[in-house]
CSV table of C-alpha atoms and ligand atoms in Angstrom, one decimal:
chain,number,residue,atom,x,y,z
D,879,MET,CA,106.8,-18.0,57.4
D,880,ILE,CA,108.5,-21.2,59.4
D,881,GLU,CA,107.0,-20.7,62.3
D,882,ASN,CA,108.9,-21.9,65.2
D,883,HIS,CA,109.5,-25.0,63.8
D,884,LEU,CA,112.5,-27.3,62.5
D,885,PRO,CA,112.2,-27.1,58.7
D,886,THR,CA,110.3,-29.0,56.3
D,887,ALA,CA,112.8,-31.4,55.2
D,888,GLU,CA,114.4,-31.5,58.7
D,889,LEU,CA,110.4,-32.2,59.9
D,890,GLN,CA,110.1,-35.1,56.8
D,891,ARG,CA,113.3,-36.4,57.8
D,892,LEU,CA,111.9,-37.1,61.7
D,893,ASP,CA,108.8,-37.7,60.2
D,894,ALA,CA,110.6,-40.6,58.1
D,895,ALA,CA,112.5,-41.5,60.9
D,896,HIS,CA,110.9,-42.8,64.1
D,897,HIS,CA,106.5,-42.0,62.7
D,898,MET,CA,104.6,-44.9,61.7
D,899,HIS,CA,101.1,-43.7,59.8
D,900,PRO,CA,97.8,-45.2,60.1
D,901,PHE,CA,97.2,-46.6,56.5
D,902,THR,CA,100.0,-45.6,54.6
D,903,HIS,CA,102.7,-47.3,53.4
D,904,GLY,CA,105.5,-46.7,54.6
D,905,ASP,CA,109.0,-46.7,52.4
D,906,ALA,CA,106.5,-43.8,49.1
D,907,LEU,CA,105.4,-41.3,52.1
D,908,ALA,CA,109.2,-41.7,53.3
D,909,GLU,CA,110.5,-41.0,49.7
D,910,LYS,CA,107.9,-38.6,49.5
D,911,GLY,CA,108.1,-36.8,52.4
D,912,ALA,CA,104.8,-35.6,54.6
D,913,ARG,CA,102.4,-32.7,53.8
D,914,ILE,CA,102.8,-31.2,57.3
D,915,ILE,CA,100.0,-29.1,58.4
D,916,THR,CA,100.9,-26.8,61.7
D,917,LYS,CA,97.6,-24.8,62.5
D,918,ALA,CA,94.1,-24.6,61.2
D,919,ASP,CA,91.8,-22.0,61.1
D,920,GLY,CA,88.2,-22.1,60.5
D,921,VAL,CA,88.1,-23.8,57.2
D,922,PHE,CA,91.7,-24.5,55.9
D,923,LEU,CA,94.9,-26.1,57.3
D,924,THR,CA,98.5,-24.3,56.8
D,925,ASP,CA,100.8,-26.7,56.4
D,926,SER,CA,104.7,-25.7,57.3
D,927,GLU,CA,105.3,-24.4,53.8
D,928,GLY,CA,102.9,-21.7,54.3
D,929,ASN,CA,99.8,-22.7,51.6
D,930,GLU,CA,96.0,-22.6,53.1
D,931,ILE,CA,94.7,-25.7,52.5
D,932,LEU,CA,91.2,-25.8,51.8
D,933,ASP,CA,90.2,-29.2,54.2
D,934,ALA,CA,86.6,-30.0,52.4
D,935,MET,CA,87.6,-32.9,55.1
D,936,ALA,CA,86.9,-31.6,58.3
D,937,GLY,CA,90.2,-33.6,59.1
D,938,LEU,CA,89.0,-37.1,59.0
D,939,TRP,CA,85.6,-35.8,59.2
D,940,CYS,CA,84.6,-34.3,62.9
D,941,VAL,CA,86.1,-31.2,62.2
D,942,ASN,CA,82.2,-30.2,62.1
D,943,ILE,CA,82.4,-26.8,64.4
D,944,GLY,CA,85.4,-25.4,62.5
D,945,TYR,CA,89.3,-24.9,63.4
D,946,GLY,CA,89.9,-22.6,65.6
D,947,ARG,CA,87.5,-22.9,69.1
D,948,LYS,CA,88.6,-20.7,71.6
D,949,GLU,CA,86.2,-22.3,74.0
D,950,LEU,CA,86.9,-25.5,73.4
D,951,ALA,CA,91.0,-24.6,74.4
D,952,GLU,CA,89.3,-22.8,77.1
D,953,ALA,CA,87.4,-25.8,78.4
D,954,ALA,CA,90.4,-28.1,78.2
D,955,TYR,CA,92.1,-25.9,80.6
D,956,ARG,CA,89.6,-24.8,83.4
D,957,GLN,CA,88.9,-29.4,83.4
D,958,MET,CA,92.4,-29.8,83.3
D,959,LEU,CA,93.1,-27.5,86.2
D,960,GLN,CA,90.1,-28.7,89.1
D,961,LEU,CA,90.6,-32.6,87.5
D,962,PRO,CA,92.5,-33.6,84.8
D,963,TYR,CA,91.9,-37.9,85.1
D,964,TYR,CA,89.5,-39.5,87.5
D,965,ASN,CA,87.9,-43.7,86.2
D,966,THR,CA,84.0,-44.1,86.4
D,967,PHE,CA,84.9,-47.7,87.1
D,968,PHE,CA,84.6,-49.0,91.0
D,969,GLN,CA,81.3,-46.6,92.5
D,970,THR,CA,82.9,-43.3,91.2
D,971,SER,CA,82.0,-39.9,88.7
D,972,HIS,CA,83.0,-36.8,87.5
D,973,VAL,CA,80.9,-33.9,87.2
D,974,PRO,CA,81.7,-33.9,83.4
D,975,ALA,CA,80.6,-37.5,82.7
D,976,ILE,CA,77.5,-37.2,83.8
D,977,GLU,CA,77.1,-33.9,82.7
D,978,LEU,CA,77.5,-34.6,79.0
D,979,ALA,CA,75.9,-38.6,78.8
D,980,ALA,CA,72.4,-36.2,79.9
D,981,ARG,CA,73.0,-34.1,77.3
D,982,ILE,CA,73.9,-37.1,74.5
D,983,ALA,CA,70.4,-38.6,76.0
D,984,GLU,CA,68.6,-35.6,75.5
D,985,LEU,CA,69.8,-35.2,71.5
D,986,ALA,CA,69.4,-39.3,70.5
D,987,PRO,CA,66.6,-40.3,69.1
D,988,GLY,CA,63.8,-42.1,70.8
D,989,ASP,CA,64.5,-43.7,73.8
D,990,LEU,CA,69.0,-43.6,73.9
D,991,ASN,CA,68.9,-42.7,77.1
D,992,HIS,CA,72.3,-44.7,78.5
D,993,VAL,CA,75.3,-43.3,77.2
D,994,PHE,CA,79.0,-45.8,78.1
D,995,PHE,CA,82.0,-43.8,77.4
D,996,ALA,CA,85.1,-44.9,75.1
D,997,GLY,CA,87.8,-43.3,73.4
D,998,SER,CA,87.4,-43.4,69.4
D,999,GLY,CA,84.9,-44.8,67.6
D,1000,SER,CA,86.7,-48.4,67.4
D,1001,GLU,CA,86.9,-48.5,70.8
D,1002,ALA,CA,82.8,-47.6,70.9
D,1003,ASN,CA,82.0,-50.6,68.4
D,1004,ASP,CA,84.1,-53.3,70.6
D,1005,THR,CA,81.9,-52.5,72.8
D,1006,ASN,CA,79.0,-52.5,70.6
D,1007,LEU,CA,79.8,-56.2,70.0
D,1008,ARG,CA,80.3,-57.4,73.0
D,1009,MET,CA,76.8,-55.3,74.3
D,1010,VAL,CA,74.8,-56.8,72.1
D,1011,ARG,CA,76.1,-60.8,73.1
D,1012,GLN,CA,76.1,-59.6,76.3
D,1013,TYR,CA,72.0,-58.4,75.9
D,1014,TRP,CA,71.1,-61.7,74.6
D,1015,ALA,CA,72.8,-64.0,76.5
D,1016,MET,CA,71.2,-62.5,79.8
D,1017,MET,CA,68.0,-62.7,78.2
D,1018,GLY,CA,68.4,-66.4,78.2
D,1019,GLN,CA,69.4,-66.6,74.2
D,1020,PRO,CA,73.2,-67.2,74.6
D,1021,ASP,CA,73.2,-68.4,70.7
D,1022,ARG,CA,72.4,-65.1,69.3
D,1023,GLN,CA,75.5,-64.2,68.4
D,1024,VAL,CA,76.8,-63.4,65.1
D,1025,VAL,CA,76.4,-59.8,64.1
D,1026,ILE,CA,75.4,-59.2,60.6
D,1027,SER,CA,77.6,-56.0,58.9
D,1028,ARG,CA,78.1,-55.0,55.7
D,1029,TRP,CA,80.7,-55.5,53.0
D,1030,ASN,CA,82.8,-51.8,52.4
D,1031,GLY,CA,81.6,-50.8,55.4
D,1032,TYR,CA,83.4,-49.0,58.2
D,1033,HIS,CA,83.2,-49.9,62.1
D,1034,GLY,CA,86.6,-48.6,62.8
D,1035,SER,CA,90.4,-50.4,62.1
D,1036,SER,CA,91.1,-52.6,66.0
D,1037,VAL,CA,90.5,-56.6,65.6
D,1038,GLY,CA,86.3,-56.7,66.9
D,1039,SER,CA,85.4,-52.6,64.7
D,1040,GLY,CA,87.9,-54.4,61.7
D,1041,SER,CA,85.7,-57.3,62.0
D,1042,LEU,CA,82.7,-55.5,61.9
D,1043,GLY,CA,84.1,-53.8,59.0
D,1044,GLY,CA,84.0,-55.4,55.7
D,1045,MET,CA,86.9,-53.9,54.1
D,1046,LYS,CA,88.3,-56.8,52.6
D,1047,PHE,CA,92.6,-55.0,52.0
D,1048,MET,CA,91.9,-54.4,56.1
D,1049,HIS,CA,91.0,-58.5,56.6
D,1050,GLU,CA,94.0,-59.6,54.6
D,1051,GLN,CA,96.5,-58.6,57.7
D,1052,GLY,CA,95.6,-60.0,61.4
D,1053,GLY,CA,93.8,-62.2,61.2
D,1054,MET,CA,90.3,-60.4,60.8
D,1055,PRO,CA,87.6,-60.9,60.4
D,1056,ILE,CA,87.4,-63.0,64.2
D,1057,PRO,CA,84.5,-65.4,63.6
D,1058,GLY,CA,80.7,-65.0,64.1
D,1059,ILE,CA,81.2,-61.7,61.8
D,1060,GLU,CA,78.7,-61.8,58.6
D,1061,HIS,CA,79.0,-59.7,55.5
D,1062,ILE,CA,76.3,-58.6,52.9
D,1063,ASP,CA,76.5,-56.1,50.4
D,1064,GLN,CA,76.5,-53.0,50.2
D,1065,PRO,CA,73.5,-50.6,48.4
D,1066,ASP,CA,75.8,-49.6,45.8
D,1067,TRP,CA,73.8,-48.6,43.0
D,1068,TRP,CA,76.8,-47.0,40.9
D,1069,SER,CA,79.0,-50.0,41.0
D,1070,GLU,CA,77.0,-52.8,41.8
D,1071,GLY,CA,73.3,-52.1,40.5
D,1072,GLY,CA,73.4,-53.4,37.3
D,1073,ASP,CA,71.0,-53.9,35.0
D,1074,MET,CA,68.8,-52.4,38.4
D,1075,THR,CA,66.7,-49.4,38.7
D,1076,PRO,CA,68.0,-47.9,41.7
D,1077,GLU,CA,64.6,-48.5,43.6
D,1078,ALA,CA,64.8,-51.8,43.0
D,1079,PHE,CA,68.2,-52.6,43.4
D,1080,GLY,CA,67.7,-50.8,47.1
D,1081,ILE,CA,65.6,-53.9,48.0
D,1082,ALA,CA,67.4,-56.1,47.1
D,1083,ARG,CA,70.4,-55.0,49.2
D,1084,ALA,CA,67.6,-55.0,52.1
D,1085,ARG,CA,66.6,-58.3,51.1
D,1086,ALA,CA,70.6,-59.9,51.6
D,1087,LEU,CA,69.9,-59.2,55.0
D,1088,GLU,CA,66.8,-61.2,55.4
D,1089,GLU,CA,68.3,-63.6,53.0
D,1090,ARG,CA,71.7,-64.0,55.3
D,1091,ILE,CA,69.5,-64.0,58.5
D,1092,LEU,CA,67.4,-67.0,57.3
D,1093,GLU,CA,71.2,-68.9,56.8
D,1094,ILE,CA,71.4,-68.1,59.7
D,1095,GLY,CA,68.8,-68.4,61.3
D,1096,ALA,CA,66.9,-65.5,63.4
D,1097,ASP,CA,67.5,-68.0,66.8
D,1098,ARG,CA,71.9,-66.8,66.1
D,1099,VAL,CA,71.8,-64.1,65.1
D,1100,ALA,CA,72.4,-60.9,67.1
D,1101,ALA,CA,72.3,-57.6,66.1
D,1102,PHE,CA,72.7,-55.8,62.3
D,1103,ILE,CA,75.8,-53.3,62.2
D,1104,ALA,CA,75.6,-50.2,59.8
D,1105,GLU,CA,76.2,-46.5,59.2
D,1106,PRO,CA,73.4,-45.0,57.7
D,1107,VAL,CA,75.5,-43.4,55.6
D,1108,GLN,CA,78.5,-45.2,54.4
D,1109,GLY,CA,81.6,-42.5,54.7
D,1110,ALA,CA,85.0,-44.6,54.1
D,1111,GLY,CA,83.4,-47.2,51.6
D,1112,GLY,CA,83.3,-42.9,48.9
D,1113,VAL,CA,79.6,-42.4,50.9
D,1114,ILE,CA,77.9,-44.2,49.5
D,1115,VAL,CA,74.2,-42.7,49.9
D,1116,PRO,CA,72.0,-45.8,49.7
D,1117,PRO,CA,68.8,-46.0,47.4
D,1118,GLU,CA,65.2,-44.3,48.9
D,1119,THR,CA,63.9,-47.7,50.0
D,1120,TYR,CA,66.5,-49.5,51.1
D,1121,TRP,CA,66.5,-48.1,54.6
D,1122,PRO,CA,62.2,-48.9,55.0
D,1123,GLU,CA,63.0,-52.8,53.8
D,1124,ILE,CA,65.6,-52.8,56.6
D,1125,LYS,CA,63.9,-51.8,59.2
D,1126,ARG,CA,61.2,-54.0,59.0
D,1127,ILE,CA,63.0,-57.1,58.5
D,1128,LEU,CA,64.9,-56.6,61.6
D,1129,ALA,CA,61.4,-55.5,62.9
D,1130,LYS,CA,60.1,-59.2,61.8
D,1131,TYR,CA,63.0,-60.9,63.1
D,1132,ASP,CA,63.6,-59.0,66.1
D,1133,ILE,CA,67.2,-58.4,66.1
D,1134,LEU,CA,69.5,-55.2,67.4
D,1135,PHE,CA,70.1,-52.5,65.1
D,1136,VAL,CA,73.8,-49.8,65.9
D,1137,ALA,CA,73.9,-47.3,64.1
D,1138,ASP,CA,77.3,-46.5,63.2
D,1139,GLU,CA,76.3,-42.8,63.3
D,1140,VAL,CA,81.1,-42.2,64.1
D,1141,ILE,CA,80.4,-39.6,61.1
D,1142,CYS,CA,76.4,-39.7,60.5
D,1143,GLY,CA,75.9,-37.9,63.9
D,1144,PHE,CA,77.1,-34.1,64.7
D,1145,GLY,CA,74.9,-32.8,62.0
D,1146,ARG,CA,76.8,-34.3,59.2
D,1147,THR,CA,73.7,-35.3,57.5
D,1148,GLY,CA,71.6,-31.9,57.9
D,1149,ASN,CA,70.3,-33.5,61.1
D,1150,TRP,CA,71.7,-34.4,64.5
D,1151,PHE,CA,71.9,-37.3,63.5
D,1152,GLY,CA,71.6,-39.5,60.1
D,1153,SER,CA,69.0,-41.7,62.0
D,1154,GLN,CA,67.1,-39.1,62.3
D,1155,THR,CA,67.6,-38.1,58.4
D,1156,TYR,CA,66.8,-41.7,57.3
D,1157,ASP,CA,63.6,-42.5,60.3
D,1158,LEU,CA,65.9,-45.3,62.2
D,1159,VAL,CA,65.1,-46.5,65.2
D,1160,PRO,CA,68.7,-48.0,66.8
D,1161,ASP,CA,69.2,-49.8,69.9
D,1162,ILE,CA,72.6,-48.4,70.2
D,1163,MET,CA,74.4,-46.0,68.4
D,1164,THR,CA,78.4,-45.1,68.0
D,1165,ILE,CA,79.5,-41.8,68.9
D,1166,ALA,CA,82.7,-40.1,68.0
D,1167,LYS,CA,84.7,-37.9,65.5
D,1168,GLY,CA,81.8,-35.0,65.6
D,1169,LEU,CA,81.7,-36.0,69.4
D,1170,SER,CA,84.0,-33.6,70.3
D,1171,SER,CA,85.0,-32.5,66.7
D,1172,GLY,CA,88.1,-34.0,67.1
D,1173,TYR,CA,89.2,-31.1,69.6
D,1174,ALA,CA,89.5,-34.3,72.1
D,1175,PRO,CA,89.3,-38.3,71.2
D,1176,ILE,CA,86.4,-39.8,72.6
D,1177,GLY,CA,83.7,-42.2,71.8
D,1178,ALA,CA,80.4,-44.2,73.1
D,1179,SER,CA,78.2,-46.0,72.5
D,1180,VAL,CA,74.5,-44.5,72.7
D,1181,VAL,CA,71.7,-48.1,74.6
D,1182,SER,CA,68.8,-47.8,74.4
D,1183,ASP,CA,65.8,-48.4,77.9
D,1184,LYS,CA,65.6,-51.6,76.2
D,1185,VAL,CA,68.7,-53.3,76.2
D,1186,ALA,CA,70.9,-50.7,79.3
D,1187,GLY,CA,67.9,-51.7,81.2
D,1188,VAL,CA,69.0,-55.6,80.2
D,1189,ILE,CA,73.0,-55.5,80.4
D,1190,GLY,CA,72.5,-53.4,84.0
D,1191,LYS,CA,70.9,-56.0,85.6
D,1192,GLY,CA,74.7,-57.5,85.6
D,1193,GLU,CA,78.1,-56.4,86.1
D,1194,PHE,CA,79.2,-56.1,82.5
D,1195,ALA,CA,83.3,-56.9,82.4
D,1196,HIS,CA,83.8,-54.3,80.1
D,1197,GLY,CA,85.8,-50.7,79.7
D,1198,TYR,CA,88.7,-48.7,79.4
D,1199,THR,CA,91.2,-46.2,81.5
D,1200,TYR,CA,89.8,-43.1,79.9
D,1201,SER,CA,86.2,-44.6,79.1
D,1202,GLY,CA,84.1,-40.5,80.1
D,1203,HIS,CA,87.3,-38.8,80.2
D,1204,PRO,CA,86.7,-35.5,81.8
D,1205,VAL,CA,88.9,-33.2,80.0
D,1206,ALA,CA,87.6,-34.8,76.3
D,1207,ALA,CA,84.2,-34.8,77.5
D,1208,ALA,CA,84.3,-30.9,79.3
D,1209,VAL,CA,85.5,-30.3,75.7
D,1210,ALA,CA,82.3,-32.6,73.8
D,1211,LEU,CA,80.3,-30.8,75.8
D,1212,GLU,CA,81.4,-27.4,75.0
D,1213,ASN,CA,81.4,-28.9,71.5
D,1214,LEU,CA,77.2,-30.1,71.8
D,1215,ARG,CA,76.4,-26.3,73.5
D,1216,ILE,CA,78.3,-24.4,70.6
D,1217,LEU,CA,76.4,-26.4,67.8
D,1218,ASP,CA,73.1,-26.6,69.7
D,1219,GLU,CA,73.1,-22.7,70.3
D,1220,GLU,CA,75.3,-21.5,67.1
D,1221,GLY,CA,72.7,-23.3,65.6
D,1222,ILE,CA,75.2,-24.8,63.4
D,1223,VAL,CA,73.6,-27.7,63.1
D,1224,GLU,CA,70.1,-26.6,62.4
D,1225,ARG,CA,71.6,-24.4,59.6
D,1226,ALA,CA,73.9,-26.8,58.0
D,1227,GLY,CA,70.5,-29.0,56.9
D,1228,SER,CA,68.3,-25.9,56.1
D,1229,VAL,CA,71.2,-23.3,54.7
D,1230,THR,CA,74.2,-25.5,54.2
D,1231,ALA,CA,72.7,-28.7,52.9
D,1232,PRO,CA,70.8,-27.4,49.4
D,1233,TYR,CA,73.1,-24.7,48.4
D,1234,LEU,CA,76.5,-27.4,48.0
D,1235,GLY,CA,74.5,-30.2,47.7
D,1236,ALA,CA,73.2,-27.9,44.4
D,1237,LYS,CA,76.5,-27.1,43.8
D,1238,TRP,CA,77.9,-30.5,43.4
D,1239,ASN,CA,75.4,-32.4,42.0
D,1240,SER,CA,76.3,-29.6,39.0
D,1241,LEU,CA,80.0,-31.6,38.8
D,1242,THR,CA,78.1,-34.4,37.0
D,1243,ASP,CA,78.5,-32.2,33.7
D,1244,HIS,CA,82.5,-33.1,34.1
D,1245,PRO,CA,83.2,-35.2,31.0
D,1246,LEU,CA,84.9,-37.3,34.6
D,1247,VAL,CA,82.5,-37.3,36.3
D,1248,GLY,CA,79.1,-39.8,36.9
D,1249,GLU,CA,76.7,-39.5,39.1
D,1250,ALA,CA,77.0,-36.6,42.4
D,1251,ARG,CA,75.9,-38.5,45.3
D,1252,ILE,CA,75.4,-36.1,48.4
D,1253,CYS,CA,73.3,-36.3,51.8
D,1254,GLY,CA,73.5,-33.2,54.4
D,1255,LEU,CA,76.9,-32.5,54.4
D,1256,MET,CA,78.7,-35.8,53.0
D,1257,GLY,CA,79.3,-36.4,49.6
D,1258,SER,CA,81.1,-38.6,46.9
D,1259,ILE,CA,81.1,-38.1,43.0
D,1260,ALA,CA,82.2,-41.4,40.7
D,1261,LEU,CA,84.8,-40.9,38.4
D,1262,THR,CA,84.0,-43.4,35.1
D,1263,PRO,CA,85.5,-43.7,31.2
D,1264,ASP,CA,81.8,-43.6,30.2
D,1265,LYS,CA,78.8,-42.4,32.0
D,1266,ALA,CA,76.2,-44.3,30.7
D,1267,ARG,CA,78.0,-47.8,30.9
D,1268,ARG,CA,79.0,-46.3,34.5
D,1269,ALA,CA,81.4,-48.5,33.8
D,1270,PRO,CA,84.9,-48.6,36.0
D,1271,PHE,CA,88.3,-47.4,34.4
D,1272,ALA,CA,90.3,-50.3,32.6
D,1273,ALA,CA,93.4,-48.3,34.9
D,1274,ASP,CA,93.8,-50.2,38.3
D,1275,LYS,CA,90.9,-49.1,40.6
D,1276,GLY,CA,91.6,-45.8,42.8
D,1277,THR,CA,94.3,-44.8,39.5
D,1278,VAL,CA,92.2,-42.8,38.7
D,1279,GLY,CA,90.9,-41.3,41.9
D,1280,LEU,CA,94.8,-41.0,43.2
D,1281,ILE,CA,95.8,-38.5,40.6
D,1282,CYS,CA,91.8,-37.3,40.9
D,1283,ARG,CA,93.2,-36.7,44.8
D,1284,GLU,CA,97.5,-35.7,43.4
D,1285,ARG,CA,95.2,-32.1,41.6
D,1286,CYS,CA,93.6,-31.4,44.7
D,1287,PHE,CA,96.1,-31.6,46.8
D,1288,ALA,CA,98.6,-29.2,44.4
D,1289,ASN,CA,95.7,-26.9,44.0
D,1290,ASN,CA,94.8,-26.2,47.9
D,1291,LEU,CA,91.8,-28.9,48.4
D,1292,VAL,CA,91.5,-31.9,50.6
D,1293,MET,CA,89.5,-34.3,48.6
D,1294,ARG,CA,89.5,-37.6,49.4
D,1295,HIS,CA,89.3,-40.6,47.0
D,1296,VAL,CA,87.7,-43.8,47.9
D,1297,GLY,CA,88.9,-46.0,45.2
D,1298,ASP,CA,87.4,-43.9,42.1
D,1299,ARG,CA,84.9,-41.9,44.1
D,1300,MET,CA,85.6,-38.2,45.8
D,1301,ILE,CA,84.9,-37.7,48.4
D,1302,ILE,CA,84.1,-34.6,50.6
D,1303,SER,CA,83.2,-34.1,54.5
D,1304,PRO,CA,83.9,-30.6,55.5
D,1305,PRO,CA,83.4,-28.5,58.2
D,1306,LEU,CA,79.3,-27.8,58.9
D,1307,THR,CA,80.3,-24.1,59.1
D,1308,ILE,CA,81.5,-24.1,56.0
D,1309,SER,CA,80.6,-20.6,54.0
D,1310,GLU,CA,78.8,-20.4,50.9
D,1311,ALA,CA,82.2,-18.2,49.8
D,1312,GLU,CA,83.9,-21.1,50.8
D,1313,ILE,CA,81.7,-23.8,49.2
D,1314,ASP,CA,82.6,-21.8,46.3
D,1315,LEU,CA,85.7,-21.7,46.1
D,1316,LEU,CA,86.1,-25.1,46.8
D,1317,ILE,CA,83.6,-26.3,43.8
D,1318,GLU,CA,86.5,-24.0,41.3
D,1319,ARG,CA,89.2,-25.8,43.0
D,1320,ALA,CA,87.6,-29.5,42.6
D,1321,ARG,CA,86.7,-28.6,39.0
D,1322,LEU,CA,90.6,-27.2,38.0
D,1323,SER,CA,91.4,-30.8,39.5
D,1324,LEU,CA,89.4,-32.5,37.3
D,1325,ASP,CA,90.0,-31.2,34.7
D,1326,GLU,CA,93.8,-30.5,35.7
D,1327,ALA,CA,93.4,-34.9,36.2
D,1328,LEU,CA,91.6,-35.4,32.7
D,1329,ASP,CA,94.3,-33.8,31.2
D,1330,ILE,CA,96.8,-36.0,33.0
D,1331,VAL,CA,94.3,-39.3,32.4
D,1332,ASN,CA,93.9,-38.5,28.6
D,1333,ARG,CA,97.2,-38.3,28.4
D,1334,ASP,CA,98.3,-41.2,29.1
D,1335,GLY,CA,95.5,-43.3,27.4
D,1336,LEU,CA,93.4,-44.1,30.7
D,1337,MET,CA,90.3,-42.9,29.7
D,1338,GLU,CA,89.6,-46.7,28.3
D,1339,ALA,CA,86.7,-48.5,30.0
D,1340,ALA,CA,87.1,-51.9,31.2
Y,2090,PLP,C1,85.6,-43.5,61.4
Y,2090,PLP,C2,84.8,-44.8,62.1
Y,2090,PLP,C3,85.0,-45.4,62.9
Y,2090,PLP,C4,85.8,-45.6,64.2
Y,2090,PLP,O1,86.3,-45.0,65.1
Y,2090,PLP,P1,87.4,-44.1,65.2
Y,2090,PLP,O2,88.2,-43.2,66.0
Y,2090,PLP,O3,89.4,-43.9,64.1
Y,2090,PLP,O4,87.9,-45.6,66.3
Y,2090,PLP,C5,84.3,-46.1,63.1
Y,2090,PLP,N1,82.6,-46.1,62.2
Y,2090,PLP,C6,82.9,-45.0,61.7
Y,2090,PLP,C7,81.7,-44.9,60.7
Y,2090,PLP,C8,83.6,-44.5,61.0
Y,2090,PLP,O5,84.5,-43.5,60.4
């Protein structure tokens, strides 16, 4: 079972001694020992003990194409032999960056025809923060510097992108948010909608944008950034009234719109981009994750004719050593070819999403599950001790979610928790039989979690 690596306990010891993990309590992990993933194929991971785990998160929302596609490995190999690295600074370019930029422009909606490459989603959003401010400076409106975003939105973990994000627990560490970024409330009806209907709540939360613009002064607002569907915040699918009202407000005050498509892009919502699912017209789209299906690190800002036309009139003093990295670009191109030619995005929207959606929504008959929400192949369920009141648990937020996640892990299912919401985002290539297995393992895990919750007296509402 152990193939060509040290025994698990030894790997765990070395990991604890030398490897600092992202978003992890280091000492707690060291005590427990990390689960070590050794290989993967399709939608299944294999760990160092030989367990086969259904990855209902597609890694970190990124392995849209599924694991084990040799074509992507071969594209990387060929490109490394041909030209492993060259930069795109100083008036040079190379074939993979050119072809990928052109292909992204073809796929992107509207006049999003220009691509500024980055190494990740965080980097791309840092680019966006500077680009929207520089746009207005070059337009002769240098006071337009404020960017509005949303509490519980996620835009990355660098200082700029983490400030754009609305994760308060992140802001508490390391001096975020930086000045010039303001947050408004999110359209999470289940948790924050009170007595309102979802429709009325969607309008109310969109109007919060207009109120904030007027407070700041429209002549000081550069842009609004948001995910079409919040991912890391817990797969918060907004009420249907939300986006049309946001669109109206952005147009009225001539505010740039940055759609953060890092998760929603490349088929996740059932179309190539979440902006198509919600009929949005971004000035800039942030992309990463599904762009390469996670096989190589790459992100980008996809920029409209309007914005690129202005930015191009001067030197934009910004860029990364690995902007448009040839190997990552070649891998992304091959990924896009397969997503398109094998009809993976098309099938995700027309076949897989309806099948998964019906099964997912059926989980609401479970005693622990309040609402189920799903958009394409990203879904969430809210755990609650009292469905009628949409009540949170009396226990600390996330206590029950963590219990449920641990049961999922024990049952060889990767399903994450965000507070007391359970979330999924499987590879787009997941089959109907694999969806059945996902739901079967999710139900089993929910049953086991319910037993523990009852045993420990946690079924108490706040
Ligand atoms: C993951 C994510 C990011 C950050 O991307 P990284 O590649 O981790 O830097 C930005 N925005 C959204 C919506 C994301 O989900």
